[in-house]
Coordinates of C-alpha atoms and ligand atoms in Angstrom, one line a residue:
M1 CA 92.7 128.5 177.9
I2 CA 92.0 130.3 181.2
R3 CA 90.3 128.5 184.0
A4 CA 89.4 129.5 187.6
Y5 CA 90.2 127.3 190.6
L6 CA 88.2 128.2 193.6
F7 CA 89.2 127.2 197.1
A8 CA 87.3 127.9 200.4
L9 CA 89.7 129.2 203.1
D10 CA 89.9 128.6 206.8
P11 CA 91.8 131.7 207.9
T12 CA 92.8 132.4 211.5
E13 CA 91.0 135.3 213.1
A14 CA 94.0 137.7 212.5
Q15 CA 94.1 136.5 208.8
A16 CA 90.3 137.1 208.4
D17 CA 90.8 140.6 209.8
A18 CA 93.6 141.2 207.3
M19 CA 91.4 139.9 204.5
A20 CA 88.5 142.2 205.4
S21 CA 91.1 145.0 205.7
H22 CA 92.3 144.3 202.1
C23 CA 88.8 144.2 200.7
G24 CA 88.0 147.5 202.6
A25 CA 91.1 149.0 201.1
T26 CA 90.0 148.1 197.6
R27 CA 86.6 149.7 198.4
V28 CA 88.2 152.9 199.8
A29 CA 90.5 153.3 196.7
Y30 CA 87.5 152.7 194.4
N31 CA 85.3 155.2 196.2
W32 CA 88.0 157.9 196.5
C33 CA 88.8 157.6 192.7
L34 CA 85.1 157.7 191.9
A35 CA 84.7 160.9 194.0
Q36 CA 87.7 162.5 192.1
V37 CA 86.2 161.7 188.7
K38 CA 82.8 163.0 189.7
A39 CA 84.3 166.2 191.2
N40 CA 86.3 166.7 188.0
W41 CA 83.2 166.3 185.8
S42 CA 81.0 168.6 187.9
Q43 CA 83.8 171.2 188.0
R44 CA 83.9 171.2 184.2
A45 CA 80.1 171.4 184.0
A46 CA 80.1 174.4 186.3
E47 CA 82.9 176.1 184.3
Q48 CA 80.9 175.6 181.1
T49 CA 77.9 177.4 182.7
Y50 CA 80.2 180.4 183.1
G51 CA 80.9 180.3 179.4
L52 CA 84.4 178.8 179.5
T53 CA 85.3 176.5 176.7
G54 CA 88.1 174.3 175.3
D55 CA 91.5 175.0 177.0
Q56 CA 90.0 177.3 179.6
L57 CA 88.3 174.4 181.2
T58 CA 89.9 172.1 183.9
P59 CA 91.3 169.2 181.9
W60 CA 89.5 165.9 181.9
M61 CA 90.7 163.5 184.6
A62 CA 92.1 160.5 182.9
S63 CA 90.2 157.4 184.0
S64 CA 92.5 154.5 183.0
A65 CA 93.6 152.1 185.7
Y66 CA 97.1 153.4 185.4
S67 CA 96.1 157.1 185.8
L68 CA 93.7 156.4 188.7
R69 CA 96.4 154.5 190.5
K70 CA 98.8 157.3 190.0
A71 CA 96.3 159.8 191.4
W72 CA 95.7 157.5 194.3
N73 CA 99.4 157.1 195.1
A74 CA 99.8 160.8 195.1
A75 CA 97.0 161.3 197.6
K76 CA 97.2 158.1 199.7
D77 CA 99.4 159.6 202.5
E78 CA 96.7 162.2 203.2
V79 CA 93.5 160.2 202.4
A80 CA 94.5 156.9 203.9
P81 CA 97.6 157.3 206.2
W82 CA 97.1 153.6 207.2
W83 CA 97.6 152.4 203.7
K84 CA 100.8 150.5 204.5
Q85 CA 98.7 147.9 206.4
N86 CA 97.5 146.4 203.2
S87 CA 99.2 145.2 200.0
K88 CA 99.4 147.9 197.4
E89 CA 97.6 145.4 195.2
A90 CA 94.4 146.0 197.2
Y91 CA 94.3 149.7 196.1
A92 CA 95.4 148.9 192.6
S93 CA 92.5 146.5 192.4
G94 CA 90.0 149.2 193.4
C95 CA 91.5 151.5 190.8
A96 CA 91.3 148.8 188.1
N97 CA 87.7 148.0 189.0
L98 CA 86.6 151.6 188.7
A99 CA 88.5 152.0 185.4
A100 CA 86.7 149.0 184.0
A101 CA 83.3 150.4 185.3
L102 CA 83.9 153.8 183.7
A103 CA 85.0 152.1 180.5
N104 CA 81.8 150.1 180.5
R105 CA 79.8 153.3 181.0
T106 CA 81.6 155.1 178.2
A107 CA 80.9 152.1 175.9
G108 CA 77.2 152.3 176.8
R109 CA 77.3 148.9 178.5
A110 CA 76.6 150.2 182.0
K111 CA 75.3 153.1 184.0
M112 CA 77.5 155.5 186.0
P113 CA 79.2 153.5 188.7
R114 CA 78.0 154.1 192.2
F115 CA 79.9 154.4 195.5
K116 CA 80.4 151.0 197.2
S117 CA 78.7 150.7 200.6
K118 CA 80.7 149.4 203.5
R119 CA 77.8 147.2 204.6
T120 CA 76.3 145.9 201.4
A121 CA 79.2 145.8 198.8
R122 CA 80.6 142.4 198.1
M123 CA 84.0 142.1 199.6
S124 CA 86.6 141.2 197.1
C125 CA 90.3 142.0 196.3
K126 CA 92.5 140.9 193.4
F127 CA 96.2 140.3 193.5
T128 CA 98.1 140.3 190.2
T129 CA 101.6 140.7 191.4
G130 CA 103.5 139.8 194.6
R131 CA 103.8 136.5 196.4
F132 CA 100.7 134.4 196.0
G133 CA 100.1 130.8 195.0
L134 CA 99.9 127.3 196.4
V135 CA 102.0 126.0 199.3
R136 CA 103.8 122.7 198.8
D137 CA 101.8 120.8 201.5
R138 CA 98.7 121.2 199.3
R139 CA 96.6 122.4 202.2
H140 CA 97.6 126.1 202.2
V141 CA 97.7 129.1 199.9
Q142 CA 100.1 132.0 200.0
L143 CA 98.7 135.5 199.8
P144 CA 100.6 138.8 199.8
V145 CA 100.8 140.4 203.3
I146 CA 98.0 138.1 204.6
G147 CA 100.4 135.2 204.6
V148 CA 99.9 131.4 204.5
V149 CA 96.2 130.5 204.8
R150 CA 94.7 127.0 205.3
T151 CA 92.3 125.8 202.6
G152 CA 89.1 124.0 203.2
E153 CA 90.2 121.1 200.9
S154 CA 93.3 119.8 199.2
T155 CA 94.7 121.9 196.3
R156 CA 96.2 118.8 194.7
K157 CA 94.4 119.1 191.4
L158 CA 95.9 122.5 190.6
A159 CA 99.2 121.7 192.4
R160 CA 99.9 118.7 190.1
K161 CA 99.4 120.8 187.0
I162 CA 101.7 123.5 188.4
E163 CA 104.4 121.1 189.4
A164 CA 104.2 119.4 186.0
G165 CA 104.7 122.9 184.4
T166 CA 101.4 122.7 182.5
A167 CA 99.7 125.5 184.4
R168 CA 100.6 129.0 185.5
I169 CA 98.7 131.1 188.0
R170 CA 98.0 134.6 186.7
S171 CA 96.1 136.2 189.5
A172 CA 94.4 135.5 192.8
T173 CA 91.0 137.0 193.8
L174 CA 90.1 137.0 197.4
S175 CA 86.3 137.2 198.2
Y176 CA 83.8 136.7 200.9
Q177 CA 80.8 134.7 199.7
R178 CA 78.1 132.8 201.5
G179 CA 79.7 133.4 204.9
R180 CA 83.1 132.1 204.0
W181 CA 86.4 133.5 202.6
H182 CA 87.4 132.1 199.2
V183 CA 90.3 132.5 196.9
S184 CA 89.9 132.0 193.1
F185 CA 93.1 131.5 191.1
S186 CA 93.0 132.5 187.4
V187 CA 95.1 129.8 185.7
D188 CA 96.6 129.6 182.3
L189 CA 96.3 126.1 180.9
P190 CA 97.2 124.8 177.5
D191 CA 94.3 124.8 175.0
A192 CA 92.3 121.6 175.3
A193 CA 92.1 119.8 172.0
P194 CA 90.7 116.5 173.0
E195 CA 90.4 113.7 170.5
E196 CA 86.9 112.9 169.8
R197 CA 85.9 109.7 171.5
T198 CA 83.7 107.6 169.3
G199 CA 82.4 104.1 169.1
G200 CA 81.8 103.8 172.8
G201 CA 78.5 103.7 174.6
V202 CA 75.5 105.9 174.0
V203 CA 73.3 107.0 176.8
G204 CA 70.0 108.8 176.8
V205 CA 69.3 110.8 179.9
D206 CA 65.8 111.6 181.0
L207 CA 65.9 114.2 183.8
G208 CA 63.2 114.0 186.4
I209 CA 62.1 115.0 189.9
A210 CA 61.3 111.7 191.6
H211 CA 64.7 110.5 190.3
L212 CA 67.4 113.0 189.4
A213 CA 67.7 111.0 186.1
T214 CA 66.8 107.8 184.4
L215 CA 69.3 106.4 182.0
S216 CA 68.6 104.4 178.9
T217 CA 70.6 101.6 180.5
G218 CA 67.7 101.3 183.0
E219 CA 69.6 102.8 185.9
Q220 CA 67.8 105.3 188.0
V221 CA 70.0 108.0 189.7
P222 CA 68.3 109.0 192.9
N223 CA 67.3 112.6 193.7
Q224 CA 68.9 113.3 197.1
R225 CA 66.4 116.0 197.9
R226 CA 68.9 118.1 199.9
L227 CA 66.5 120.9 200.6
D228 CA 63.8 118.6 201.9
A229 CA 66.3 117.0 204.3
E230 CA 67.1 120.4 205.8
L231 CA 63.7 122.0 205.5
S232 CA 62.6 121.7 209.1
N233 CA 66.0 123.0 210.3
L234 CA 65.7 125.8 207.9
R235 CA 62.2 126.8 208.8
R236 CA 63.2 126.8 212.5
A237 CA 66.2 129.1 211.7
E238 CA 64.1 131.4 209.6
R239 CA 61.5 131.6 212.3
A240 CA 64.2 132.6 214.8
C241 CA 65.2 135.4 212.4
A242 CA 61.7 136.6 212.1
R243 CA 61.3 136.9 215.9
R244 CA 64.4 139.1 216.3
R245 CA 64.9 142.7 215.4
G246 CA 66.3 142.8 211.9
P247 CA 67.4 145.8 209.9
D248 CA 64.7 148.3 208.9
R249 CA 65.3 150.2 205.7
R250 CA 62.5 152.7 206.5
T251 CA 63.8 153.8 209.9
G252 CA 67.4 152.9 209.2
A253 CA 67.5 150.9 212.4
A254 CA 70.5 148.6 212.6
P255 CA 69.9 144.9 213.2
S256 CA 70.3 143.4 216.7
N257 CA 73.2 141.1 217.4
R258 CA 70.8 138.3 218.1
W259 CA 69.3 138.8 214.7
K260 CA 72.7 138.7 213.1
K261 CA 73.5 135.4 214.8
A262 CA 70.2 133.9 213.8
R263 CA 70.7 135.1 210.2
A264 CA 74.1 133.6 210.1
R265 CA 72.7 130.3 211.3
A266 CA 70.0 130.3 208.5
D267 CA 72.5 131.3 205.9
R268 CA 74.8 128.4 206.9
I269 CA 72.0 126.0 206.1
H270 CA 71.3 127.6 202.8
T271 CA 75.0 127.3 201.9
R272 CA 75.1 123.7 203.0
V273 CA 72.1 122.8 200.8
A274 CA 73.6 124.6 197.8
N275 CA 77.0 122.9 198.3
L276 CA 75.5 119.4 198.6
R277 CA 73.4 120.0 195.5
R278 CA 76.3 121.3 193.5
N279 CA 78.3 118.3 194.5
D280 CA 75.5 115.9 193.5
T281 CA 75.3 117.4 190.0
H282 CA 79.1 117.5 189.5
Q283 CA 79.4 113.8 190.5
F284 CA 76.6 112.9 188.2
T285 CA 77.7 114.8 185.1
S286 CA 81.4 113.8 185.6
R287 CA 80.4 110.1 185.8
L288 CA 78.3 110.4 182.6
V289 CA 81.2 111.9 180.7
R290 CA 83.6 109.3 182.1
E291 CA 81.5 106.3 181.1
F292 CA 79.9 107.2 177.8
D293 CA 81.0 108.6 174.5
T294 CA 77.7 110.1 173.4
I295 CA 75.2 111.6 175.7
V296 CA 71.7 112.6 174.7
I297 CA 69.6 115.0 176.8
E298 CA 66.4 116.9 176.3
D299 CA 66.3 120.6 175.7
L300 CA 64.1 121.3 178.8
H301 CA 62.4 124.7 179.1
V302 CA 63.4 125.2 182.7
A303 CA 62.4 128.8 183.1
G304 CA 58.9 128.0 181.8
M305 CA 58.5 125.1 184.2
L306 CA 59.6 127.2 187.1
R307 CA 56.5 129.3 186.5
N308 CA 54.5 126.3 187.7
R309 CA 54.3 127.2 191.4
R310 CA 53.6 123.7 192.6
L311 CA 56.6 122.3 190.8
A312 CA 59.0 125.2 191.1
R313 CA 60.7 124.2 194.4
H314 CA 61.3 120.7 193.2
I315 CA 62.5 121.7 189.8
A316 CA 64.9 124.3 191.2
G317 CA 66.0 121.6 193.6
V318 CA 67.2 119.2 190.9
S319 CA 69.2 122.0 189.1
W320 CA 68.5 120.8 185.5
G321 CA 70.0 124.0 184.2
Q322 CA 73.3 123.2 186.0
I323 CA 73.3 119.7 184.7
R324 CA 72.9 120.9 181.2
R325 CA 75.6 123.6 181.6
Q326 CA 78.1 121.1 183.2
L327 CA 77.5 118.5 180.5
T328 CA 78.1 121.1 177.8
Y329 CA 81.6 122.1 179.0
K330 CA 82.6 118.7 180.4
T331 CA 81.7 116.9 177.1
E332 CA 83.6 119.6 175.2
R333 CA 86.7 119.1 177.3
A334 CA 86.6 115.3 177.1
G335 CA 85.8 115.1 173.4
V336 CA 82.4 113.4 174.2
R337 CA 79.5 114.1 171.8
L338 CA 76.5 115.8 173.4
V339 CA 73.2 115.6 171.5
V340 CA 70.4 117.9 172.6
A341 CA 66.9 116.7 171.5
D342 CA 64.5 119.3 170.3
R343 CA 62.3 120.7 173.0
W344 CA 59.2 119.2 171.3
F345 CA 60.6 115.8 170.7
A346 CA 58.0 113.5 172.2
S347 CA 60.4 111.3 174.1
S348 CA 57.8 110.2 176.6
K349 CA 54.9 109.5 174.3
T350 CA 56.8 107.4 171.7
C351 CA 57.3 103.7 172.1
S352 CA 61.1 103.0 172.2
E353 CA 60.5 99.5 170.8
C354 CA 58.3 100.1 167.7
G355 CA 58.1 103.9 167.4
T356 CA 54.3 104.1 167.7
A357 CA 53.4 107.4 169.3
K358 CA 50.6 107.9 171.8
A359 CA 48.3 110.9 171.6
K360 CA 48.2 111.4 175.3
L361 CA 50.2 110.2 178.3
P362 CA 49.1 111.7 181.6
L363 CA 51.9 112.6 184.0
N364 CA 50.6 110.3 186.7
E365 CA 51.0 107.2 184.4
R366 CA 54.4 106.0 185.5
V367 CA 54.5 103.0 183.2
F368 CA 54.6 103.1 179.4
A369 CA 52.5 100.3 177.9
C370 CA 52.5 100.2 174.1
L371 CA 49.2 99.1 172.5
A372 CA 50.9 98.3 169.2
C373 CA 53.8 96.0 170.3
G374 CA 52.7 95.2 173.8
I375 CA 55.9 96.3 175.6
V376 CA 55.6 97.5 179.2
L377 CA 58.3 99.7 180.5
D378 CA 59.0 102.3 183.1
R379 CA 57.9 105.6 181.6
D380 CA 61.2 107.4 182.2
E381 CA 63.3 104.5 180.9
N382 CA 61.2 104.5 177.8
A383 CA 61.9 108.3 177.3
A384 CA 65.6 107.8 178.0
R385 CA 65.8 105.0 175.4
N386 CA 64.1 107.2 172.8
L387 CA 66.7 109.8 173.5
A388 CA 69.6 107.3 173.1
A389 CA 68.1 106.2 169.8
L390 CA 68.3 109.8 168.5
A391 CA 72.1 109.6 168.7
V392 CA 72.2 106.4 166.8
D393 CA 70.2 107.7 163.8
T394 CA 71.6 111.2 163.7
G395 CA 72.1 110.4 160.0
E396 CA 68.4 110.8 159.5
L397 CA 67.8 113.7 161.8
R398 CA 65.7 115.4 159.2
R399 CA 62.3 113.9 158.8
E400 CA 60.0 114.4 155.9
L401 CA 56.8 116.2 156.7
P402 CA 53.6 116.0 154.6
D403 CA 54.1 119.5 153.2
G404 CA 57.5 118.6 151.9
S405 CA 59.5 120.6 154.5
D406 CA 61.6 118.9 157.0
V407 CA 62.2 119.4 160.7
R408 CA 65.2 118.9 162.9
R409 CA 64.5 116.4 165.5
A410 CA 67.8 116.8 167.3
C411 CA 71.1 118.4 166.7
S412 CA 74.6 117.3 167.7
H413 CA 77.0 119.4 169.7
A414 CA 80.1 118.9 167.9
P415 CA 82.9 119.3 170.5
Q416 CA 84.3 122.9 170.6
S417 CA 81.2 124.4 169.1
H418 CA 78.3 125.7 171.1
R419 CA 75.8 125.6 168.3
H420 CA 72.6 123.8 169.1
G421 CA 69.4 123.7 167.3
K422 CA 66.9 126.4 167.8
S423 CA 64.3 125.9 165.1
P424 CA 61.8 128.7 164.7
H425 CA 58.8 128.5 167.0
R426 CA 56.3 127.8 164.2
T427 CA 58.3 124.8 163.0
Q428 CA 58.5 123.5 166.5
R429 CA 54.8 123.6 167.0
H430 CA 54.2 122.0 163.6
H431 CA 56.6 119.2 164.6
R432 CA 54.8 118.6 167.9
K433 CA 51.6 118.0 166.0
V434 CA 53.3 115.6 163.7
V435 CA 54.9 113.5 166.5
A436 CA 51.7 113.4 168.5
R437 CA 49.8 112.0 165.6
Ligands
ZN1 ZN1 55.5 99.6 170.8

């Protein structure tokens, strides 16, 4: 099993310069190799127009990572006399990236690669050999040529595995994202074969906006509304950008230094909101996996709901898609069962006590009051309890319909398999009618 461990870095100014230099070196090697390949191809095309064929033509330029690197090494003294400033891995990384891009094109997966722009291309550089890894103090990483760089947080989670001999770092990728340098270690771990945890608690999770989630235990997990908290700061920062002279694609005018500063300030807020949000969902999903052995969630149609303009910002803000994704891999790793209820399972409209379904339940009705058995319950808690009940009777997942066919109400994520129920659309609609009745 290969996993990535990402650490934000706090380099010194000199180190940051060296990092930018390495990423630039990767780009230069990539662009130079691409230019060679293109020149080779157009040379052959021109020769063909003169009627040359077969052996008379200039031979194809080999485009494997190895061949490109060889061509680069032969030319680097002339093309980039400064090449010794950077680790040779930086150039090799550019050659390998181009080789992969060309292979993708040959296989029909991608278009012809384009030259990488100094201003817009993502800065990144991969190290596969040389001295890189964690430093014993758990607050620094070692990178070739760049040296020992301080990390934004402790590296102990990975360090413990490496010290115990259960993990091995294969490569390190340096990148600049969201205004900060990061290193991502690709790590070889033993295949996870968790024992399935059974018998323990079952929890139904109703995801919402007012609360991030309501659990069938009655607990409500608050929605921290990270964007709302920063919205006034963000609007001020965006306004400052709007008042300053930004880049103009039409005239090619470069942005002013004041605009760049304002832009950086606004980007920092965006990054902060994204980081806080990510932390919230990770804390939440990890806790669920730690405390319960079976987790039942709804199969929410997030993309469809995002089309509702009044809700879009709030729905995007609670990152349901992320929660689903994290639960999928975390349950798999921990041997916890994840049950995903059918998209049309009427979790809100059904009474969790007696099973009577209501025909209608407007969104503004926050309390579920059953007319049949008289129970009065928070709307979301009722839904969460219905979801939890699904896991208990997975034995009778298939329900008899009047016409003799049966419909899947939910399906279980057996650990280590990604299959989950996608019944044909027609059946789903049919099922919705049945439940609503
Ligand atoms: Zn009832």
